[in-house]
Short mmCIF file of C-alpha atoms and ligand atoms in Angstrom, two decimals:
data_model
loop_
_atom_site.label_atom_id
_atom_site.label_comp_id
_atom_site.label_asym_id
_atom_site.label_seq_id
_atom_site.Cartn_x
_atom_site.Cartn_y
_atom_site.Cartn_z
CA MET A 1 24.56 -59.50 -23.06
CA GLY A 2 24.22 -58.50 -19.39
CA SER A 3 23.75 -61.10 -16.69
CA TYR A 4 20.07 -60.21 -16.31
CA SER A 5 19.40 -60.84 -20.01
CA ARG A 6 21.40 -64.05 -19.90
CA SER A 7 19.43 -65.33 -16.91
CA LEU A 8 16.21 -64.25 -18.56
CA GLN A 9 17.05 -66.23 -21.71
CA THR A 10 17.70 -69.23 -19.49
CA VAL A 11 14.34 -68.81 -17.78
CA LEU A 12 12.42 -68.37 -21.05
CA GLY A 13 13.77 -71.71 -22.22
CA ALA A 14 12.96 -73.45 -18.93
CA PRO A 15 10.54 -76.36 -18.62
CA GLY A 16 7.17 -75.04 -17.46
CA VAL A 17 7.87 -71.74 -19.27
CA ARG A 18 9.04 -72.78 -22.75
CA GLY A 19 6.22 -72.66 -25.29
CA LYS A 20 4.05 -70.42 -23.12
CA ARG A 21 3.31 -66.80 -23.87
CA VAL A 22 5.54 -64.50 -21.82
CA THR A 23 4.96 -60.75 -22.01
CA ALA A 24 7.71 -58.17 -21.54
CA LEU A 25 6.77 -55.39 -19.16
CA SER A 26 8.18 -51.90 -19.27
CA LYS A 27 8.90 -50.17 -15.99
CA ASP A 28 5.31 -48.98 -15.52
CA GLY A 29 3.88 -51.66 -17.74
CA PHE A 30 2.15 -53.64 -15.05
CA THR A 31 -1.12 -51.74 -15.22
CA ASP A 32 -1.12 -51.96 -19.01
CA PHE A 33 -0.59 -55.70 -18.79
CA ILE A 34 -3.48 -56.15 -16.37
CA GLN A 35 -5.53 -53.96 -18.71
CA SER A 36 -4.70 -56.11 -21.73
CA ILE A 37 -5.70 -59.30 -19.94
CA VAL A 38 -8.85 -57.75 -18.53
CA THR A 39 -9.87 -56.45 -21.96
CA LYS A 40 -9.64 -59.98 -23.33
CA LYS A 41 -11.77 -61.22 -20.43
CA GLN A 42 -14.90 -59.23 -21.19
CA ASP A 43 -17.23 -62.23 -20.76
CA VAL A 44 -15.56 -64.38 -18.14
CA LYS A 45 -13.99 -62.25 -15.47
CA ASP A 46 -12.26 -65.03 -13.55
CA PRO A 47 -9.47 -64.11 -11.15
CA PHE A 48 -5.93 -64.60 -12.44
CA TYR A 49 -2.32 -64.44 -11.34
CA VAL A 50 0.59 -62.69 -13.03
CA LEU A 51 3.95 -64.33 -12.42
CA ASP A 52 6.83 -61.92 -13.04
CA LEU A 53 9.76 -64.08 -14.12
CA GLY A 54 12.01 -61.01 -14.09
CA GLU A 55 11.39 -60.76 -10.36
CA VAL A 56 12.43 -64.41 -9.97
CA VAL A 57 15.67 -63.65 -11.82
CA SER A 58 16.33 -60.62 -9.56
CA LEU A 59 15.63 -62.65 -6.43
CA MET A 60 18.03 -65.38 -7.47
CA ASP A 61 20.63 -62.73 -8.17
CA LYS A 62 20.03 -61.19 -4.75
CA TRP A 63 20.33 -64.60 -3.08
CA THR A 64 23.58 -65.42 -4.84
CA ARG A 65 25.14 -62.07 -4.01
CA SER A 66 24.13 -62.09 -0.32
CA LEU A 67 24.54 -65.79 0.48
CA PRO A 68 27.16 -66.98 -2.02
CA THR A 69 28.06 -70.08 0.00
CA VAL A 70 24.48 -71.23 0.66
CA ARG A 71 22.81 -73.42 -2.00
CA PRO A 72 19.05 -72.81 -2.22
CA PHE A 73 16.57 -75.73 -2.24
CA TYR A 74 13.26 -74.00 -3.04
CA ALA A 75 10.46 -75.24 -0.74
CA VAL A 76 7.83 -76.43 -3.22
CA LYS A 77 4.94 -76.25 -0.74
CA CYS A 78 5.10 -72.45 -0.77
CA ASN A 79 3.93 -72.26 -4.38
CA PRO A 80 4.14 -75.22 -6.75
CA GLU A 81 3.32 -73.27 -9.95
CA PRO A 82 5.20 -75.21 -12.68
CA ALA A 83 6.54 -72.07 -14.37
CA LEU A 84 8.06 -70.92 -11.08
CA LEU A 85 9.58 -74.36 -10.43
CA GLY A 86 10.94 -74.51 -13.99
CA ALA A 87 12.40 -71.00 -13.81
CA LEU A 88 14.09 -71.75 -10.49
CA ALA A 89 15.43 -75.06 -11.79
CA ALA A 90 16.90 -73.29 -14.83
CA LEU A 91 18.51 -70.71 -12.55
CA GLY A 92 20.25 -73.49 -10.65
CA SER A 93 18.01 -73.88 -7.63
CA ASN A 94 17.49 -77.26 -6.03
CA PHE A 95 14.25 -78.33 -4.34
CA ASP A 96 12.76 -79.16 -0.95
CA CYS A 97 9.87 -81.60 -1.40
CA ALA A 98 7.64 -82.95 1.34
CA SER A 99 5.50 -85.53 -0.45
CA ARG A 100 5.36 -87.93 -3.36
CA ALA A 101 3.40 -85.46 -5.51
CA GLU A 102 5.91 -82.68 -4.89
CA ILE A 103 8.79 -84.98 -5.84
CA GLU A 104 6.89 -85.98 -9.00
CA SER A 105 6.30 -82.39 -10.02
CA VAL A 106 9.99 -81.53 -9.68
CA LEU A 107 11.19 -84.69 -11.47
CA ALA A 108 8.69 -83.94 -14.26
CA LEU A 109 10.73 -80.80 -15.04
CA GLY A 110 13.75 -82.97 -15.75
CA VAL A 111 15.47 -82.09 -12.47
CA SER A 112 17.70 -84.90 -11.29
CA PRO A 113 16.78 -86.59 -8.00
CA ASP A 114 20.08 -85.59 -6.37
CA ARG A 115 18.85 -81.97 -6.48
CA ILE A 116 15.98 -82.81 -4.11
CA VAL A 117 15.91 -82.94 -0.32
CA TYR A 118 12.90 -84.84 0.99
CA ALA A 119 12.62 -82.45 3.94
CA ASN A 120 9.60 -83.88 5.70
CA PRO A 121 10.74 -85.34 9.05
CA CYS A 122 7.71 -87.64 9.17
CA LYS A 123 7.02 -89.45 5.92
CA ALA A 124 4.28 -91.87 4.92
CA GLU A 125 5.66 -95.32 4.15
CA SER A 126 4.35 -95.31 0.56
CA HIS A 127 5.90 -91.90 -0.14
CA LEU A 128 9.22 -93.07 1.29
CA LYS A 129 9.18 -96.17 -0.90
CA TYR A 130 8.50 -93.92 -3.88
CA ALA A 131 11.48 -91.70 -2.96
CA ALA A 132 13.65 -94.83 -2.83
CA SER A 133 12.38 -95.99 -6.23
CA VAL A 134 13.28 -92.72 -7.97
CA GLY A 135 16.60 -92.13 -6.18
CA VAL A 136 15.75 -89.25 -3.87
CA ASN A 137 18.40 -90.11 -1.31
CA LEU A 138 18.48 -87.23 1.18
CA THR A 139 15.90 -86.75 3.92
CA THR A 140 15.36 -85.39 7.42
CA PHE A 141 14.22 -87.11 10.63
CA ASP A 142 13.56 -86.19 14.25
CA SER A 143 12.20 -89.36 15.81
CA ARG A 144 13.12 -93.01 16.44
CA ASP A 145 10.12 -94.27 14.55
CA GLU A 146 11.34 -92.46 11.46
CA VAL A 147 14.74 -94.15 11.82
CA ASP A 148 13.00 -97.55 11.85
CA LYS A 149 10.89 -96.66 8.84
CA ILE A 150 13.87 -95.41 6.82
CA ARG A 151 15.94 -98.50 7.74
CA LYS A 152 13.12 -100.72 6.44
CA TRP A 153 12.14 -98.89 3.27
CA HIS A 154 15.03 -96.69 2.17
CA PRO A 155 18.24 -97.78 3.93
CA LYS A 156 20.44 -96.07 1.31
CA CYS A 157 18.94 -92.70 2.19
CA VAL A 158 21.34 -90.19 3.69
CA LEU A 159 19.95 -88.37 6.72
CA LEU A 160 19.92 -84.90 8.21
CA ILE A 161 18.84 -84.72 11.83
CA ARG A 162 16.24 -81.98 12.19
CA VAL A 163 16.72 -80.07 15.42
CA LYS A 164 14.38 -77.59 17.03
CA ALA A 165 15.59 -74.03 16.55
CA PRO A 166 16.28 -72.53 20.00
CA ASP A 167 14.27 -69.37 19.30
CA ASP A 168 11.42 -69.18 16.81
CA SER A 169 9.47 -66.62 18.81
CA GLY A 170 9.88 -63.95 16.14
CA ALA A 171 8.35 -66.07 13.38
CA ARG A 172 4.95 -65.54 11.82
CA CYS A 173 4.52 -69.32 11.66
CA PRO A 174 6.78 -71.10 14.18
CA LEU A 175 7.49 -74.75 13.33
CA GLY A 176 9.08 -75.68 16.66
CA PRO A 177 5.88 -76.99 18.25
CA LYS A 178 5.75 -79.72 15.60
CA TYR A 179 9.28 -80.50 14.41
CA GLY A 180 12.83 -80.74 15.60
CA ALA A 181 14.71 -82.89 18.10
CA LEU A 182 15.25 -81.33 21.53
CA PRO A 183 18.88 -81.00 22.69
CA GLU A 184 18.59 -84.02 25.02
CA GLU A 185 17.11 -86.15 22.21
CA VAL A 186 19.98 -85.59 19.78
CA THR A 187 22.47 -88.16 21.09
CA PRO A 188 19.91 -90.98 21.48
CA LEU A 189 18.62 -90.29 17.95
CA LEU A 190 22.11 -90.33 16.47
CA GLN A 191 22.77 -93.61 18.30
CA ALA A 192 19.55 -95.07 16.95
CA ALA A 193 20.59 -94.14 13.40
CA GLN A 194 24.06 -95.59 14.04
CA ALA A 195 22.54 -98.84 15.30
CA ALA A 196 20.36 -98.98 12.19
CA ARG A 197 23.49 -98.49 10.03
CA LEU A 198 22.11 -95.33 8.53
CA ASN A 199 24.35 -92.49 7.38
CA VAL A 200 23.59 -89.20 9.17
CA THR A 201 25.44 -86.60 7.13
CA GLY A 202 24.35 -83.38 8.78
CA VAL A 203 21.90 -81.16 10.60
CA SER A 204 18.82 -79.27 9.55
CA PHE A 205 16.58 -76.70 11.26
CA HIS A 206 13.90 -74.14 10.44
CA ILE A 207 13.67 -70.95 12.50
CA GLY A 208 10.00 -70.53 11.52
CA SER A 209 8.38 -69.06 8.45
CA GLY A 210 8.26 -65.30 8.06
CA ALA A 211 11.01 -64.87 10.63
CA THR A 212 11.47 -61.39 12.03
CA HIS A 213 14.45 -62.00 14.36
CA SER A 214 17.52 -62.51 12.20
CA ARG A 215 19.45 -63.45 15.35
CA ALA A 216 17.45 -66.69 15.41
CA TYR A 217 19.74 -68.00 12.65
CA ARG A 218 22.77 -67.49 14.88
CA GLY A 219 21.26 -69.43 17.78
CA ALA A 220 20.23 -72.27 15.47
CA ILE A 221 23.62 -72.45 13.73
CA ALA A 222 25.27 -72.60 17.17
CA ALA A 223 22.91 -75.46 18.12
CA ALA A 224 23.79 -77.25 14.86
CA LYS A 225 27.47 -76.97 15.71
CA SER A 226 26.93 -78.82 18.98
CA VAL A 227 25.17 -81.60 17.05
CA PHE A 228 28.23 -81.89 14.76
CA GLU A 229 30.31 -82.24 17.94
CA ALA A 230 27.94 -84.82 19.46
CA ALA A 231 28.27 -86.89 16.27
CA SER A 232 32.05 -86.89 16.41
CA ARG A 233 31.95 -87.83 20.12
CA LEU A 234 29.94 -90.89 19.05
CA GLY A 235 32.65 -91.75 16.52
CA MET A 236 30.33 -91.17 13.57
CA PRO A 237 31.79 -90.13 10.20
CA ARG A 238 32.38 -86.39 10.00
CA MET A 239 29.15 -84.49 9.21
CA ARG A 240 29.22 -82.61 5.91
CA VAL A 241 25.87 -80.84 5.45
CA LEU A 242 24.30 -77.92 7.29
CA ASN A 243 20.72 -77.13 6.24
CA ILE A 244 19.61 -73.73 7.55
CA GLY A 245 15.99 -74.14 6.36
CA GLY A 246 13.69 -71.29 5.34
CA GLY A 247 12.29 -68.25 7.09
CA PHE A 248 13.68 -65.65 4.67
CA THR A 249 11.66 -62.73 3.33
CA ALA A 250 12.72 -60.76 0.27
CA GLY A 251 12.25 -57.26 1.64
CA SER A 252 14.71 -55.02 3.43
CA GLN A 253 15.08 -57.69 6.12
CA PHE A 254 16.92 -60.02 3.78
CA GLY A 255 20.24 -58.20 4.08
CA GLU A 256 20.08 -58.48 7.84
CA ALA A 257 19.19 -62.18 7.74
CA ALA A 258 22.02 -62.86 5.27
CA SER A 259 24.62 -61.12 7.45
CA ALA A 260 23.36 -62.99 10.52
CA VAL A 261 23.82 -66.27 8.62
CA ASN A 262 27.21 -65.35 7.19
CA SER A 263 28.64 -64.18 10.49
CA ALA A 264 27.31 -67.22 12.36
CA LEU A 265 28.83 -69.54 9.72
CA GLN A 266 32.13 -67.71 10.22
CA ALA A 267 31.85 -68.01 14.00
CA TYR A 268 30.74 -71.65 14.32
CA PHE A 269 31.99 -73.32 11.14
CA PRO A 270 35.16 -71.30 10.37
CA ASN A 271 37.27 -74.00 8.79
CA GLU A 272 35.08 -76.97 8.14
CA PRO A 273 36.62 -78.53 5.03
CA GLY A 274 34.08 -79.97 2.63
CA LEU A 275 31.07 -78.51 4.44
CA THR A 276 28.04 -77.93 2.21
CA VAL A 277 25.59 -75.33 3.45
CA ILE A 278 22.09 -75.46 2.02
CA ALA A 279 18.83 -73.59 2.70
CA GLU A 280 15.16 -74.15 1.93
CA PRO A 281 13.73 -70.74 1.04
CA GLY A 282 10.05 -70.74 0.08
CA ARG A 283 8.56 -67.32 0.75
CA PHE A 284 11.74 -65.54 -0.41
CA PHE A 285 11.34 -66.69 -4.03
CA ALA A 286 7.55 -66.85 -4.30
CA GLU A 287 5.95 -63.96 -2.45
CA SER A 288 6.76 -60.89 -4.54
CA ALA A 289 6.80 -62.72 -7.87
CA PHE A 290 3.00 -63.13 -8.04
CA THR A 291 0.23 -60.54 -8.32
CA LEU A 292 -3.43 -61.57 -8.09
CA ALA A 293 -6.22 -59.80 -9.95
CA THR A 294 -9.80 -60.35 -8.76
CA ASN A 295 -13.03 -59.09 -10.20
CA ILE A 296 -15.71 -57.24 -8.24
CA ILE A 297 -18.84 -59.35 -8.60
CA GLY A 298 -21.11 -57.59 -6.10
CA LYS A 299 -21.55 -54.33 -4.23
CA ARG A 300 -23.67 -52.97 -1.37
CA VAL A 301 -23.76 -49.42 -0.03
CA ARG A 302 -24.62 -48.86 3.64
CA GLY A 303 -24.38 -45.18 4.40
CA GLU A 304 -20.73 -44.23 4.08
CA LEU A 305 -19.60 -47.85 4.08
CA ARG A 306 -18.89 -49.60 0.79
CA GLU A 307 -19.05 -53.39 0.64
CA TYR A 308 -17.68 -55.38 -2.29
CA TRP A 309 -17.70 -59.06 -3.20
CA ILE A 310 -14.79 -60.39 -5.25
CA ASN A 311 -14.28 -63.78 -6.91
CA ASP A 312 -11.45 -65.09 -4.71
CA GLY A 313 -11.33 -65.20 -0.93
CA ILE A 314 -10.44 -66.89 2.33
CA TYR A 315 -11.23 -70.36 0.97
CA GLY A 316 -9.04 -69.58 -2.04
CA SER A 317 -5.86 -67.54 -2.39
CA MET A 318 -6.56 -65.45 0.70
CA ASN A 319 -6.36 -68.48 3.00
CA CYS A 320 -2.97 -66.93 3.76
CA ILE A 321 -4.81 -64.54 6.10
CA LEU A 322 -5.82 -67.49 8.30
CA TYR A 323 -2.99 -69.98 7.90
CA ASP A 324 -0.04 -67.75 7.13
CA HIS A 325 -1.18 -64.85 9.33
CA ALA A 326 -0.67 -62.60 6.33
CA THR A 327 -1.73 -58.98 6.03
CA ILE A 328 -2.71 -58.25 2.48
CA THR A 329 -3.54 -55.12 0.56
CA CYS A 330 -5.03 -54.21 -2.80
CA THR A 331 -5.24 -51.45 -5.35
CA PRO A 332 -8.24 -50.66 -7.54
CA PHE A 333 -8.32 -51.20 -11.26
CA ALA A 334 -11.51 -49.43 -12.28
CA CYS A 335 -11.53 -50.26 -15.94
CA THR A 336 -15.35 -50.25 -16.02
CA SER A 337 -16.28 -47.26 -13.89
CA ASN A 338 -13.28 -45.01 -14.47
CA ARG A 339 -11.70 -45.78 -17.81
CA ALA A 340 -9.84 -42.49 -17.97
CA ASN A 341 -8.11 -43.08 -14.62
CA PRO A 342 -8.40 -46.80 -13.80
CA THR A 343 -6.00 -46.65 -10.85
CA CYS A 344 -8.23 -43.89 -9.42
CA ARG A 345 -5.37 -41.56 -8.51
CA GLY A 346 -6.65 -38.66 -6.45
CA ALA A 347 -10.17 -40.06 -6.12
CA ARG A 348 -12.11 -39.74 -2.87
CA THR A 349 -11.94 -42.92 -0.78
CA TYR A 350 -14.46 -44.73 1.42
CA ARG A 351 -14.08 -47.18 4.24
CA SER A 352 -14.69 -50.47 2.47
CA THR A 353 -15.18 -54.14 3.25
CA VAL A 354 -14.09 -56.75 0.73
CA PHE A 355 -15.79 -60.16 0.92
CA GLY A 356 -14.85 -63.40 -0.81
CA PRO A 357 -17.37 -65.28 -2.97
CA THR A 358 -18.44 -68.13 -0.65
CA CYS A 359 -21.52 -68.00 1.55
CA ASP A 360 -19.53 -68.07 4.79
CA ALA A 361 -19.26 -64.78 6.71
CA LEU A 362 -15.72 -65.79 7.70
CA ASP A 363 -14.90 -65.27 4.03
CA THR A 364 -13.99 -61.61 4.54
CA VAL A 365 -10.78 -60.44 2.91
CA LEU A 366 -10.40 -56.83 4.07
CA THR A 367 -12.25 -54.56 6.49
CA GLY A 368 -11.84 -50.82 6.98
CA HIS A 369 -9.79 -50.64 3.80
CA LEU A 370 -9.84 -47.28 2.03
CA LEU A 371 -10.94 -47.62 -1.59
CA PRO A 372 -12.42 -45.26 -4.15
CA GLU A 373 -16.01 -45.76 -5.25
CA LEU A 374 -15.92 -48.87 -7.42
CA GLU A 375 -18.55 -50.68 -9.44
CA VAL A 376 -19.37 -54.27 -10.24
CA SER A 377 -16.98 -55.47 -13.01
CA ASP A 378 -14.09 -53.32 -11.80
CA TRP A 379 -11.01 -55.21 -10.51
CA LEU A 380 -8.99 -55.33 -7.30
CA VAL A 381 -5.31 -56.16 -7.67
CA PHE A 382 -3.38 -57.77 -4.80
CA PRO A 383 0.44 -57.55 -4.97
CA LYS A 384 2.87 -60.03 -3.35
CA MET A 385 0.44 -62.93 -3.38
CA GLY A 386 2.84 -65.76 -4.22
CA ALA A 387 3.59 -67.31 -0.83
CA TYR A 388 1.20 -69.80 0.78
CA THR A 389 -1.78 -68.54 -1.24
CA ALA A 390 -3.06 -70.65 -4.14
CA ALA A 391 -1.00 -73.54 -2.74
CA ALA A 392 -3.42 -74.04 0.16
CA GLY A 393 -6.70 -72.88 -1.42
CA SER A 394 -9.74 -75.17 -1.58
CA ASN A 395 -12.71 -75.77 -3.86
CA PHE A 396 -15.24 -74.89 -1.14
CA ASN A 397 -18.68 -73.86 -2.39
CA GLY A 398 -17.61 -74.69 -5.94
CA PHE A 399 -15.04 -71.91 -6.22
CA SER A 400 -11.96 -73.68 -7.47
CA THR A 401 -8.62 -72.22 -6.44
CA SER A 402 -6.69 -74.65 -8.60
CA ALA A 403 -8.53 -73.33 -11.68
CA ILE A 404 -7.07 -69.83 -11.30
CA SER A 405 -4.83 -69.25 -14.31
CA THR A 406 -1.34 -67.76 -14.26
CA HIS A 407 -0.14 -65.31 -16.92
CA LEU A 408 3.61 -65.06 -17.40
CA ALA A 409 5.46 -61.78 -17.75
CA TYR A 410 8.90 -60.39 -17.15
CA SER A 411 9.81 -56.96 -15.95
CA ASN A 412 13.19 -55.49 -16.77
CA PRO A 413 14.82 -53.79 -13.81
CA CYS A 414 17.31 -51.99 -16.05
C1 PLP B 1 7.80 -74.59 4.89
C2 PLP B 1 9.17 -75.05 4.94
C3 PLP B 1 10.18 -74.31 4.29
C4 PLP B 1 9.95 -72.97 3.64
O1 PLP B 1 9.85 -71.98 4.59
P1 PLP B 1 9.82 -70.42 4.21
O2 PLP B 1 9.66 -69.76 5.50
O3 PLP B 1 8.69 -70.22 3.27
O4 PLP B 1 11.12 -70.08 3.57
C5 PLP B 1 11.46 -74.83 4.31
N1 PLP B 1 11.75 -76.00 4.91
C6 PLP B 1 10.79 -76.75 5.53
C7 PLP B 1 11.18 -78.03 6.15
C8 PLP B 1 9.49 -76.29 5.57
O5 PLP B 1 8.57 -77.02 6.21
#
């Protein structure tokens, strides 16, 4: 059995996946799969996701090959779909949780608490007490008040000091304005932790989500090195953990980001015995694994312009356009109006607007998008919709994002 098949077997037996229907996809089987689901949905044409577990296996393989020394802690906030969490757990990933509910959902899969980093630098007291009660003993901090809180409610917790990455200007969603100690705050914070008798075991940072400058990792790893040095100047026990956060995308940029990380680790941490390097990838594992299918529920023709209404939008999965500054795209699946050629290859296209279902005009998903002539009941399929989509959708106007179902499949790259 090849390593892909072995990993796939592991994933099919994973919590969150086991017992669910998982469909094998041939190389061009995606359209057929959508077709088979759509055919079964003649009456209720609700939107749905397809999670490709084969893609998750490939991504883990890619991670392990490119960053062999960096242990991934998947950032649950990016997409908490249980089948994704279970698959990642089975493939050996650990988890970054930011709240009580996220910790609960990971523990519910049977993952042990020492595979969780509670990577929220500012935690509610009740959530922190919960973490203490279940044995989640690794967290981040970037303020004195957090030191006091941790001393009171979870003094056994081991800490990573979160520092502000020196350059997050290339990120789609910079995190620097909210989190991370400034260089001049590092020593006083370490002293505060020392005075509170808390164990600070390392450094964490995040160069911003959807990072485009791979060099940002180098600057941040260099900054982390100076924190390690500051800690030893204070006579603290030797730091052992470097957490390089998220920011990774799975496309062609990943190779570049991985070499930036590897060469910076070589340069700044060349012979650090016992150093554990971890990361908190979210987007990397979630984005390309999910495809969203939405149904066309309305249409209006205004001259050459075509306007369509679909049953998911800005208040649902497509909130990523607002919050994640995402650019999304879609392909037609015209199973009602063009059965012979549902993907409409070669068909004439029109400038089209795609609206979401709520009564707010802001709920506009695409404008000026070229689409063939489609009819009510046809479908629009959005690829790469796994990162920061359903996770942040609402129930506005009675359209419930959390009710969108997920169908499981696996593609075979071989
Ligand atoms: C959001 C977040 C992540 C995940 O970031 P990606 O860019 O999706 O990889 C990781 N760590 C922390 C602390 C976060 O807040």
